[in-house]
mmCIF file of C-alpha atoms and ligand atoms in Angstrom:
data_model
loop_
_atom_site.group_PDB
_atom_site.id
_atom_site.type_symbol
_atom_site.label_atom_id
_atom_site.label_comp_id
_atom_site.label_asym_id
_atom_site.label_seq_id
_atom_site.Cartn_x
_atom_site.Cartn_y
_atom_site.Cartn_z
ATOM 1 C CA UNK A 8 59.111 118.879 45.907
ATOM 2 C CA UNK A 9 60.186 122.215 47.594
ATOM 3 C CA UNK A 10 63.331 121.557 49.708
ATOM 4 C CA UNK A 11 64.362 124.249 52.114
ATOM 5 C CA UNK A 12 67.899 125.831 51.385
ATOM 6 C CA UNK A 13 68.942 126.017 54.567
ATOM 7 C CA UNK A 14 71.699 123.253 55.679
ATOM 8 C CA UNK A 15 70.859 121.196 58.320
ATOM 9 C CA UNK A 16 71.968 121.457 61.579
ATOM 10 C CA UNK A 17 75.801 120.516 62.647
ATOM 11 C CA UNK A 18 75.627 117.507 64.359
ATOM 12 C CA UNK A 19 77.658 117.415 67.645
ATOM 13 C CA UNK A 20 76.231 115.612 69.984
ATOM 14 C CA UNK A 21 78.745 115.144 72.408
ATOM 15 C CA UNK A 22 78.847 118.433 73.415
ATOM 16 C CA UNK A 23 74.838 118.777 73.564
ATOM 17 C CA UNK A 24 74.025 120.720 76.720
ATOM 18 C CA UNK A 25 72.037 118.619 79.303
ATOM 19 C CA UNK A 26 68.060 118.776 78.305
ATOM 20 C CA UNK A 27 65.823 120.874 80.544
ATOM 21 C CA UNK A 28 62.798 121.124 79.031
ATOM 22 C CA UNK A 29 60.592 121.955 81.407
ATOM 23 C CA UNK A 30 62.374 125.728 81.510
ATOM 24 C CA UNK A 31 61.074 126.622 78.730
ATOM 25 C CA UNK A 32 56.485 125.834 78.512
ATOM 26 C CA UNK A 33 56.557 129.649 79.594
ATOM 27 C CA UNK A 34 58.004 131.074 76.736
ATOM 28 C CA UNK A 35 56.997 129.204 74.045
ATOM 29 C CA UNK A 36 53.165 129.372 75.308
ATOM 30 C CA UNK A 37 54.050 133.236 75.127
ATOM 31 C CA UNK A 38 55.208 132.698 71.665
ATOM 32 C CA UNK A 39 57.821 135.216 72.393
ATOM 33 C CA UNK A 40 61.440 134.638 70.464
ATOM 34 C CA UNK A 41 64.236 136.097 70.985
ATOM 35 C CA UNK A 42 64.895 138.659 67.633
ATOM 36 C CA UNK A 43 62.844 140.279 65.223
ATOM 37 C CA UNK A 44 64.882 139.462 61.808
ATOM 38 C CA UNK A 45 63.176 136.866 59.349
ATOM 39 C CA UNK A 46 66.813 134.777 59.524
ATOM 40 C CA UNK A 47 67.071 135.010 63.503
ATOM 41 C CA UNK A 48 69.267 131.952 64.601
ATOM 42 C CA UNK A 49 67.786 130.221 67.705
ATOM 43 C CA UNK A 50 69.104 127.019 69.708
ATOM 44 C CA UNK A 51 67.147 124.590 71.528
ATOM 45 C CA UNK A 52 68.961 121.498 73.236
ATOM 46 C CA UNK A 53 71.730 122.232 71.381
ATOM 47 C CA UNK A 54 69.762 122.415 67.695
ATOM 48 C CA UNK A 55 70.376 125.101 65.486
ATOM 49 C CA UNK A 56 67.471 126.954 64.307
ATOM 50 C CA UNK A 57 67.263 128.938 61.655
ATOM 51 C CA UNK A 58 64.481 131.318 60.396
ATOM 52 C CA UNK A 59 63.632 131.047 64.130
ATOM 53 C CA UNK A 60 60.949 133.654 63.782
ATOM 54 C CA UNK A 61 59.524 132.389 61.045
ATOM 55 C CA UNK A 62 55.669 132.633 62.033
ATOM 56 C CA UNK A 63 54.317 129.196 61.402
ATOM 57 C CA UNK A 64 50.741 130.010 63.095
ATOM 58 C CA UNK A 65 48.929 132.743 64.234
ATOM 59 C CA UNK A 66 46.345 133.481 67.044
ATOM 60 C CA UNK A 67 48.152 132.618 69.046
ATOM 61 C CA UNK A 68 51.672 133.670 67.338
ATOM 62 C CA UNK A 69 53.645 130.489 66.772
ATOM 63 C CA UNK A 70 57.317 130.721 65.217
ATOM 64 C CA UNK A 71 59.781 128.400 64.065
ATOM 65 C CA UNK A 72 61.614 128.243 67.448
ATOM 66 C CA UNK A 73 58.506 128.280 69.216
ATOM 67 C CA UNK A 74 57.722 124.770 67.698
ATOM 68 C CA UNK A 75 60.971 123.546 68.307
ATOM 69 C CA UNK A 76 60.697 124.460 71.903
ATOM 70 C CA UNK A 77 57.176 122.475 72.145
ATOM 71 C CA UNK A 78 58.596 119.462 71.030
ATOM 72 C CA UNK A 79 61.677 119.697 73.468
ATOM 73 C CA UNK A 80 59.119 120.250 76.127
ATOM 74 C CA UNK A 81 56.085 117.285 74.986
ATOM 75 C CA UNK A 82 59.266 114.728 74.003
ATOM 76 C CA UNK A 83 58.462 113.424 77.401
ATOM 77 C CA UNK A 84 55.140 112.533 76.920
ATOM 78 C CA UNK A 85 55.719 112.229 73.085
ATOM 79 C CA UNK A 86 58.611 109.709 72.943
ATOM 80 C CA UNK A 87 57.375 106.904 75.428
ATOM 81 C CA UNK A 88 54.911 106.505 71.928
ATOM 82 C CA UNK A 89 56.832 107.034 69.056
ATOM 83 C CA UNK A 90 60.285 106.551 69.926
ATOM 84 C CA UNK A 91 61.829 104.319 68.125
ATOM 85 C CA UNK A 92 58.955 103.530 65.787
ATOM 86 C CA UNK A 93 59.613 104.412 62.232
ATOM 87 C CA UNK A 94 57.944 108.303 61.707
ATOM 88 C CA UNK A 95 56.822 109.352 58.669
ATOM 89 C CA UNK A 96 57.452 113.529 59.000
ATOM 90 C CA UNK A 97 55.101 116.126 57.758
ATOM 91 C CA UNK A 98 57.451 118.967 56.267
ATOM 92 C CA UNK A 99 56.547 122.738 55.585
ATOM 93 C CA UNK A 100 59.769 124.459 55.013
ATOM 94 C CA UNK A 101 57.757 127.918 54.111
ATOM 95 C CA UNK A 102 55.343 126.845 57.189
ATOM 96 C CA UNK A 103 52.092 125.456 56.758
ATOM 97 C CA UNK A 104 50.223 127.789 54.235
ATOM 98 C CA UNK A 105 52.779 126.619 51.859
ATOM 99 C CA UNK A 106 53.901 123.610 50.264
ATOM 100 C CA UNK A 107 54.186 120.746 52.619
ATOM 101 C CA UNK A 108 54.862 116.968 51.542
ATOM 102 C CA UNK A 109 55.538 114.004 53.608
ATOM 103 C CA UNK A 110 58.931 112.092 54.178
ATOM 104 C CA UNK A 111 59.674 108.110 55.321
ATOM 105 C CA UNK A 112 62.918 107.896 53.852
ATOM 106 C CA UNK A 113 65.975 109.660 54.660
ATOM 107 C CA UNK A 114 67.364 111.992 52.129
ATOM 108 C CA UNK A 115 70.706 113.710 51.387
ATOM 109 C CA UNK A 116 72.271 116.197 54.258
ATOM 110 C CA UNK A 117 69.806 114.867 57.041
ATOM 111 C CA UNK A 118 71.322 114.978 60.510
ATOM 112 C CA UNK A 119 72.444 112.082 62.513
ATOM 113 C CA UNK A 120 69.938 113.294 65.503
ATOM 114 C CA UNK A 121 67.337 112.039 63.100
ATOM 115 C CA UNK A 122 68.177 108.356 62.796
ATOM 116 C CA UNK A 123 67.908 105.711 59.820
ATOM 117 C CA UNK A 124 66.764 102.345 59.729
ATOM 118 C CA UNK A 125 66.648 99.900 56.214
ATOM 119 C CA UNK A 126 63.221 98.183 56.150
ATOM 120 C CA UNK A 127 62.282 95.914 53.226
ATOM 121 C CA UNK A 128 59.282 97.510 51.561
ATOM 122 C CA UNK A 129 56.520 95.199 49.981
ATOM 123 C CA UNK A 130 58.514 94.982 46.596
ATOM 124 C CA UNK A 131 61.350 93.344 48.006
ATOM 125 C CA UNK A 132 63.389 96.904 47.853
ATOM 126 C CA UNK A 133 65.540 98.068 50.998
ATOM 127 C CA UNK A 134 64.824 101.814 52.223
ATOM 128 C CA UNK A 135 66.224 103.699 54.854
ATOM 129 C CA UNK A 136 63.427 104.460 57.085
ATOM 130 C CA UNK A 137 63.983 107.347 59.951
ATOM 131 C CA UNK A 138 62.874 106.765 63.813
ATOM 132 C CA UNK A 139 64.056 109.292 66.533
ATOM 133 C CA UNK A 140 64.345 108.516 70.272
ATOM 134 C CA UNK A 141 65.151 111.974 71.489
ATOM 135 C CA UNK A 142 63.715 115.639 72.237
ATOM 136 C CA UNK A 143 67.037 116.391 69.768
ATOM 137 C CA UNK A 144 65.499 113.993 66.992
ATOM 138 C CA UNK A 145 62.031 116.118 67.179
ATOM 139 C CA UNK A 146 63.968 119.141 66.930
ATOM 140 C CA UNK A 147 66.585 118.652 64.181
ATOM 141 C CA UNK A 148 63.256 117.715 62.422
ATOM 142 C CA UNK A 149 61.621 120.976 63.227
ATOM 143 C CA UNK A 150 64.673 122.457 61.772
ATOM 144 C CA UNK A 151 64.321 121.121 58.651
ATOM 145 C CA UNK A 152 60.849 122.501 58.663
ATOM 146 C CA UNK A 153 58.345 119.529 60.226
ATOM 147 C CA UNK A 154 55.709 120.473 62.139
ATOM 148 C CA UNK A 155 53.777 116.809 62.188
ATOM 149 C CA UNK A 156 54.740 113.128 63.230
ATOM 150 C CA UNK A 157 53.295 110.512 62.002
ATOM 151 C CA UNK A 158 54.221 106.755 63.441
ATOM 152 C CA UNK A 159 54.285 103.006 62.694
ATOM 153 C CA UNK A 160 52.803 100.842 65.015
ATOM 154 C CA UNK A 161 55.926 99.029 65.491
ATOM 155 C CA UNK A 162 59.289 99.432 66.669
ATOM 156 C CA UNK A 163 62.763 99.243 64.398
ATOM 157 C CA UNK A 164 63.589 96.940 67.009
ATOM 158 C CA UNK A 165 60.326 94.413 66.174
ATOM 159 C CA UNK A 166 58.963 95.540 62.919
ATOM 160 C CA UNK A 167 56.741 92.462 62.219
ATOM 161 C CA UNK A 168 54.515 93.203 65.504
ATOM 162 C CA UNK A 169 52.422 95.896 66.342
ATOM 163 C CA UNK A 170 52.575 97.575 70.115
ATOM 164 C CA UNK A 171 49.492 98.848 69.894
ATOM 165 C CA UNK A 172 45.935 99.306 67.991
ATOM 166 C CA UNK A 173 44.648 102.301 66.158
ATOM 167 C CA UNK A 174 40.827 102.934 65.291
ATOM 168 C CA UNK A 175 40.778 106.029 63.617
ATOM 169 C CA UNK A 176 37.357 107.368 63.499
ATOM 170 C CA UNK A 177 36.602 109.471 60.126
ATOM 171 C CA UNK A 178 33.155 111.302 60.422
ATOM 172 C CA UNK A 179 31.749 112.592 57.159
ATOM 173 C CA UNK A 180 31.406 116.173 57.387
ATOM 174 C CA UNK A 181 27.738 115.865 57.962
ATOM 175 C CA UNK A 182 28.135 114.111 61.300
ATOM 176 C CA UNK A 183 28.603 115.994 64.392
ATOM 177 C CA UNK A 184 31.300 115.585 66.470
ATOM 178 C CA UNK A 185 28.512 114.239 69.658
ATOM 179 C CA UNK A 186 27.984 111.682 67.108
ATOM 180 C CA UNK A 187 31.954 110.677 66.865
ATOM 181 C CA UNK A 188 32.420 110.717 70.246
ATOM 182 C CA UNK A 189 29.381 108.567 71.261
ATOM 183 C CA UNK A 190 30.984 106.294 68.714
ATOM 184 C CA UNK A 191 34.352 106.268 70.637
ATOM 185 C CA UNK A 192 32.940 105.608 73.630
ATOM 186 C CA UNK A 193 31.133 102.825 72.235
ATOM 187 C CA UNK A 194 33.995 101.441 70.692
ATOM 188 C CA UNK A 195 35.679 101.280 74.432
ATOM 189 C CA UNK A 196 33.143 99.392 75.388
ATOM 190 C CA UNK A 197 33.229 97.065 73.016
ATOM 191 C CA UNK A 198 36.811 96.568 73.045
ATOM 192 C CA UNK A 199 36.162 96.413 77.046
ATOM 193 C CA UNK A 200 33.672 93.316 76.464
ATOM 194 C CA UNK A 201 36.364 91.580 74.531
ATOM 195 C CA UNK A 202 39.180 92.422 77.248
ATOM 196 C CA UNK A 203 41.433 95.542 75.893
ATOM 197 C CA UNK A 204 41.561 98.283 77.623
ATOM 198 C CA UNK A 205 41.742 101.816 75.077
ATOM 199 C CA UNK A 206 42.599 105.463 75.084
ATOM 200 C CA UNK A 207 40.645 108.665 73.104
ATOM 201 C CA UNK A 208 42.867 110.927 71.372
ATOM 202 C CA UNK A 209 41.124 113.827 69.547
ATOM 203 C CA UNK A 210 43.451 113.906 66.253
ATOM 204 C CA UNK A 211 43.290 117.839 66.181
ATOM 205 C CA UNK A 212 41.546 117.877 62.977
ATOM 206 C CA UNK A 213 37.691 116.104 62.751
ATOM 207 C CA UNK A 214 38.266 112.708 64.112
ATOM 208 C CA UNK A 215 39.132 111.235 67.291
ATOM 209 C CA UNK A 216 42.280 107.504 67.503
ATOM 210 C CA UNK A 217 40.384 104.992 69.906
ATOM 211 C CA UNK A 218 44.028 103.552 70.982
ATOM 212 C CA UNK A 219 44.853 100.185 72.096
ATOM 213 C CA UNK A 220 48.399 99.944 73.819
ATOM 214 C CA UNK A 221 49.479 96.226 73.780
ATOM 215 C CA UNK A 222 52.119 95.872 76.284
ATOM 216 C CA UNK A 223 52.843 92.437 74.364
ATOM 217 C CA UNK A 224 53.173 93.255 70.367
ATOM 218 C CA UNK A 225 50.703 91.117 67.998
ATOM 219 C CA UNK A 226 52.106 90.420 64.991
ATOM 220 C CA UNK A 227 50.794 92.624 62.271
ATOM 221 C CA UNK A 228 48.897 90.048 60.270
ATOM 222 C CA UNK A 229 46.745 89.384 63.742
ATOM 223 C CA UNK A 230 46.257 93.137 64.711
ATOM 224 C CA UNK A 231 45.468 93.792 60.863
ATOM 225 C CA UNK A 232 42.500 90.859 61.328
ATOM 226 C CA UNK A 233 41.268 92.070 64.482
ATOM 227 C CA UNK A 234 40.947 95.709 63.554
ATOM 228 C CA UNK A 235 39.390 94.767 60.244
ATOM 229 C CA UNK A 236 36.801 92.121 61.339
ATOM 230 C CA UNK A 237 36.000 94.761 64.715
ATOM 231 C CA UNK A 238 35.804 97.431 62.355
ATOM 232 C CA UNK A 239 33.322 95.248 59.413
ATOM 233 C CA UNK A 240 31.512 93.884 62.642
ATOM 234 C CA UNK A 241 30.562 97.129 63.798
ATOM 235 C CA UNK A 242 29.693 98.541 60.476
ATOM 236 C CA UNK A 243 27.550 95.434 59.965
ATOM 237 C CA UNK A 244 25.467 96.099 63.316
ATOM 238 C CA UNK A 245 25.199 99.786 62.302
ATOM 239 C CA UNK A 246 25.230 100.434 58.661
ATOM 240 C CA UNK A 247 23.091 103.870 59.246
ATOM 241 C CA UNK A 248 26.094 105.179 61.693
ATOM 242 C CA UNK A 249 29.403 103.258 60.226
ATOM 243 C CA UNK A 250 31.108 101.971 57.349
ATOM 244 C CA UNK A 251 34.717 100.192 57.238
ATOM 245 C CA UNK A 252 35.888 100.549 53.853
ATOM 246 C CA UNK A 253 37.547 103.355 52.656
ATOM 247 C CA UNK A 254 34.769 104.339 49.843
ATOM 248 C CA UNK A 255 34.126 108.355 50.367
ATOM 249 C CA UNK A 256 31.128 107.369 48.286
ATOM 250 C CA UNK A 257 29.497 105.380 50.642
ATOM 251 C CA UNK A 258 30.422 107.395 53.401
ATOM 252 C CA UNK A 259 27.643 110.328 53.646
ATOM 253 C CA UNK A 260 25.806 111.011 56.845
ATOM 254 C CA UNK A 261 28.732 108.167 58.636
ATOM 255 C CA UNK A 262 31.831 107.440 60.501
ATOM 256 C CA UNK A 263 34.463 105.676 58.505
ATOM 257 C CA UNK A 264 36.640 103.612 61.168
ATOM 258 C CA UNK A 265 39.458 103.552 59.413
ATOM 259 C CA UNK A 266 41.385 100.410 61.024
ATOM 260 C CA UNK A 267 43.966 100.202 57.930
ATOM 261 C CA UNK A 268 46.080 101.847 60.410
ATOM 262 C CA UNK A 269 46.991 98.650 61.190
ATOM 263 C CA UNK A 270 49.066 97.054 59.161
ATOM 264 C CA UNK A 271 52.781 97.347 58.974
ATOM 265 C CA UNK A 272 53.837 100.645 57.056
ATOM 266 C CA UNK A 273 50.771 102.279 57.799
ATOM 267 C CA UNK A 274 50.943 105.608 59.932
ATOM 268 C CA UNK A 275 49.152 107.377 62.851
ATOM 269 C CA UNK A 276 49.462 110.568 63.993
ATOM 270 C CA UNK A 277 51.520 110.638 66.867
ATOM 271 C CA UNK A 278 49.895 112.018 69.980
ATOM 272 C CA UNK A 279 51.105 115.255 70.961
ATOM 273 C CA UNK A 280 52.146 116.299 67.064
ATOM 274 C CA UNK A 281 51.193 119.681 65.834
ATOM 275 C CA UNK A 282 48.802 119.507 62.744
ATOM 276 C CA UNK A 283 49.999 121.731 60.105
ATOM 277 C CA UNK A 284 46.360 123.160 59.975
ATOM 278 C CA UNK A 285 45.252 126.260 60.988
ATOM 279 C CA UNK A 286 45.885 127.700 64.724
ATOM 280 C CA UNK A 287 48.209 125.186 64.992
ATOM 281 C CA UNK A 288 45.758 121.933 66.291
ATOM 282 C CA UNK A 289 47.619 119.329 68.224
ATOM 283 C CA UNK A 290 46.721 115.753 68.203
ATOM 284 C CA UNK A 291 46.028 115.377 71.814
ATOM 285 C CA UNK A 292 45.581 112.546 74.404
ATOM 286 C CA UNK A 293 42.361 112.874 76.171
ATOM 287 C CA UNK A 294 40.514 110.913 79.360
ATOM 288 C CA UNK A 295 37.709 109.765 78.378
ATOM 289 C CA UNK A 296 36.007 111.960 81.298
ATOM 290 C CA UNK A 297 37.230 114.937 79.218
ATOM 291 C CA UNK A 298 36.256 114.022 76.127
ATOM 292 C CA UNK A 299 32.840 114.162 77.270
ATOM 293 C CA UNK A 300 32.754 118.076 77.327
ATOM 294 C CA UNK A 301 34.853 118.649 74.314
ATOM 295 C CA UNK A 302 33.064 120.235 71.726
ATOM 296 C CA UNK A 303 35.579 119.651 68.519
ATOM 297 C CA UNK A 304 38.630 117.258 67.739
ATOM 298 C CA UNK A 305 40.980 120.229 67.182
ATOM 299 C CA UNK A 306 40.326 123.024 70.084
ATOM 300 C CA UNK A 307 43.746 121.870 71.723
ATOM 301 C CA UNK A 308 46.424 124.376 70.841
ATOM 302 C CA UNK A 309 50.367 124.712 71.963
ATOM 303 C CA UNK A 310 49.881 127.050 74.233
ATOM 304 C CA UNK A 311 47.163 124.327 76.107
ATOM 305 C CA UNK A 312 49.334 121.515 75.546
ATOM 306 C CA UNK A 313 51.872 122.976 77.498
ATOM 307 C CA UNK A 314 49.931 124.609 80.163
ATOM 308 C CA UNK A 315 48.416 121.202 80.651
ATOM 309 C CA UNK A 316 52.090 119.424 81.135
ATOM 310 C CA UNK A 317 52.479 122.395 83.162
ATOM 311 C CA UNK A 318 49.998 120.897 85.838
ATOM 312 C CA UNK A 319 51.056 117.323 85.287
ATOM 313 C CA UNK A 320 47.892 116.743 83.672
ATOM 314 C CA UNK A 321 48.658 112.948 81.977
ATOM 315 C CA UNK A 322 45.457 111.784 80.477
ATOM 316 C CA UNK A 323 46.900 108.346 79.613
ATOM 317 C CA UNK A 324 48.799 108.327 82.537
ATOM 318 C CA UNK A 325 47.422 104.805 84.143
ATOM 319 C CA UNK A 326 48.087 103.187 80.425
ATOM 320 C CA UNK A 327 51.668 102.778 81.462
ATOM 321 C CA UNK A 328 50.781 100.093 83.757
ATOM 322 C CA UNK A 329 48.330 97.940 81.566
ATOM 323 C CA UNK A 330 48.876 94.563 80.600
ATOM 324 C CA UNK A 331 47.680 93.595 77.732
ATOM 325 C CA UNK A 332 47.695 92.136 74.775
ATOM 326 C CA UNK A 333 45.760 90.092 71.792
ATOM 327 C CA UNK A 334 45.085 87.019 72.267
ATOM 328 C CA UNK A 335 43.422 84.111 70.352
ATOM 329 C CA UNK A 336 40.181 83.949 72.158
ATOM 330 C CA UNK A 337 39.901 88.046 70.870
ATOM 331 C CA UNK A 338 40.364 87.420 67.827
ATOM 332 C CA UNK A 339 37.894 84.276 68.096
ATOM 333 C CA UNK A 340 35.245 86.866 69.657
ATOM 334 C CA UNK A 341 35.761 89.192 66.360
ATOM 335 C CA UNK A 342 35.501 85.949 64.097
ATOM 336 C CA UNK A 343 39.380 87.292 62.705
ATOM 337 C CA UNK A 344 41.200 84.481 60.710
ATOM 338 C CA UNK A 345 44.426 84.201 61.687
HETATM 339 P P1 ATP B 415 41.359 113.636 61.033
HETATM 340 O O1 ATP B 415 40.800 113.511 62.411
HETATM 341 O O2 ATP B 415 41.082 114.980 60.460
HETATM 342 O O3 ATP B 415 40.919 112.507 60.166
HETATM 343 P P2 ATP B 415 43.844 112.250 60.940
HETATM 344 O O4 ATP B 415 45.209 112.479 61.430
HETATM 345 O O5 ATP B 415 43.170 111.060 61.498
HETATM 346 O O6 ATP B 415 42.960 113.552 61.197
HETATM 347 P P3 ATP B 415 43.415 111.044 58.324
HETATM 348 O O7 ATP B 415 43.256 111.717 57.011
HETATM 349 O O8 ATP B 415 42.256 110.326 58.861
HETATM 350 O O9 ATP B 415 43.944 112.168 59.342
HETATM 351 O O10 ATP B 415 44.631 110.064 58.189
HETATM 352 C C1 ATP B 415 44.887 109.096 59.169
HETATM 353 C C2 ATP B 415 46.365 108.871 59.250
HETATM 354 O O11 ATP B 415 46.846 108.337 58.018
HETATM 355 C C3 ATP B 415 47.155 110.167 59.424
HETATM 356 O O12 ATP B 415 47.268 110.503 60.801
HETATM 357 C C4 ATP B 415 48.474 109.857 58.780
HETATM 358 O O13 ATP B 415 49.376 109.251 59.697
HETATM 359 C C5 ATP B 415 48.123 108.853 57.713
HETATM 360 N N1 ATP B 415 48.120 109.524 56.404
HETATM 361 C C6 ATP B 415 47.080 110.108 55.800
HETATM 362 N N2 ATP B 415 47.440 110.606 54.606
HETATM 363 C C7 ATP B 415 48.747 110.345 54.448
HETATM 364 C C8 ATP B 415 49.712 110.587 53.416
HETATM 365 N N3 ATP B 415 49.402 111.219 52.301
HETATM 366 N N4 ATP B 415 50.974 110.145 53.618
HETATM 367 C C9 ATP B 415 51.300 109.519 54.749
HETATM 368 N N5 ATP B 415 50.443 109.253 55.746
HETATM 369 C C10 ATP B 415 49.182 109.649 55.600
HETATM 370 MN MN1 MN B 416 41.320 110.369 60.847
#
């Protein structure tokens, strides 16, 4: 594991200055920073950056600081998902053409704006977990050189229940992305006919997260059954277009939906995280109007993103007021055990 030499940033919250993200979209989606030295020291919302010109993507030119100002400005729309929910954190401390590896626990020197949580793993074993709730939790992470976020479906505050449903749609490389998205669609209906309402997120990579927000959490054994016997249902009515287990095999010429996203431990992308891909893809909410005319999961870039938040365009803006959640009779319609 390559760990960044760079100390993390001080930690003094109390005398943070006030966040005003929505000062910044215009500079970051310029990708302009402030010096030209590779160790440039930056500071957004009171977060130390260093290497803040480090150039993370290119076309358009994203640094360091540039990313950290993103996720000062999306934390709005960002946070009301993953706040609070442990995050598993994507790390690239030479940026994304090098070495990156994945963190859930907390290790040595991380800073308080990054918080911990201990959560009893399968084995019986206690590990400090990490959750933010902040624009300065996204930050001190982008300091220590994360550019993606990756959730739970749960909160630290109710681990044993999931607040919402993720179908992840995998398409084998030989299916089109018309294909995916007629399968999305389909998969609202469905979940329509059995009474959830969903939202289409194109992951920024090949796939597109058919979401279910459940404004009353299910406990994880009951969203694991529904997701799985959905999933297997669907696959059984379509074997030429689907398949729900994970067997790359089997998977030629179809759409895996991958609905293991649903247990507890298990990890989405968070909407609104940067893929550490090239350009710089961000997994973005979508209406499912728009998704209609997109013509790839990953053509969102920063520089979109925050011309988009710009306009107060809020794709999943109604979702805030849904009431929902999963009930026996769904699971009956599924045929789930629980
Ligand atoms: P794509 O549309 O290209 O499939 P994706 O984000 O859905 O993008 P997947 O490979 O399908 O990527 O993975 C689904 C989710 O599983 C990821 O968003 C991530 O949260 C989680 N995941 C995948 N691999 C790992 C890993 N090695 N460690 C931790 N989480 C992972
Ligand atoms: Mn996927």
């Amino acid at each position: 594991m390559t760990l960044e030499s760079e100390k993390p940033a001080s930690t003094k919250s109390a005398e943070k200055k006030a966040a005003k993200p929505s000062s910044k979209p215009a500079t970051a989606a310029a990708g302009k920073t402030s010096g030209k030295k590779t160790d440039a020291e930056g500071d957004v919302l009171g977060i130390r950056i260093s290497h803040a010109d480090r150039l993370l993507f290119s076309d358009p030119d994203i640094t360091k600081i540039d990313l950290a100002r993103y996720y000062g400005v999306v934390a709005v729309r960002l946070l009301p998902f993953a706040a609070r929910h442990p995050v598993s954190i994507l790390r690239c401390p030479q940026g994304p053409d090098h070495q990156c590896f994945y963190q859930k626990h907390a290790s040595d020197g991380f800073p308080d704006e990054i918080h911990q949580v201990p959560i009893e793993e399968t084995d019986g074993d206690v590990a400090n977990y990490l959750f933010v709730d902040d624009a300065e939790g996204l930050i001190a992470a982008v300091q220590m050189g994360t550019i993606e976020f990756h959730i739970w479906g749960s909160t630290v505050d109710r681990l044993d229940a999931a607040d919402r449903l993720v179908f992840d749609l995998d398409p084998d490389p030989s299916v089109t992305f018309e294909t995916v998205k007629t399968a999305a669609v389909d998969l609202r209906d469905t979940l329509d006919n059995i009474g959830l309402k969903s939202l289409a997120m194109v992951s920024g990579g090949k796939g597109i997260h058919v979401i279910v927000p459940l404004s009353k959490s299910a406990v994880w054994e009951d969203a694991k059954a529904f997701a799985k016997a959905l999933s297997v249902k669907i696959a059984d009515e379509d074997p030429d277009h689907y398949i729900a287990t994970m067997s790359k095999a089997k998977r030629t010429g179809r759409i895996f939906i991958d609905w293991l996203r649903n247990e507890r431990g298990a990890t989405a992308v968070t909407p609104y995280s940067v893929r550490a891909r090239k350009g710089g893809p961000v997994a973005t909410p979508v209406s499912w109007e728009e998704l209609n005319d997109l013509g790839v999961a990953n053509s969102f870039r920063i520089p979109d993103i925050l011309a988009r938040l710009e306009s107060g365009t809020d794709p999943w803006a109604e979702a805030k007021d849904w009431k929902q959640s999963l009930t026996k009779a769904m699971l009956k319609a599924v045929g789930a055990e629980s």
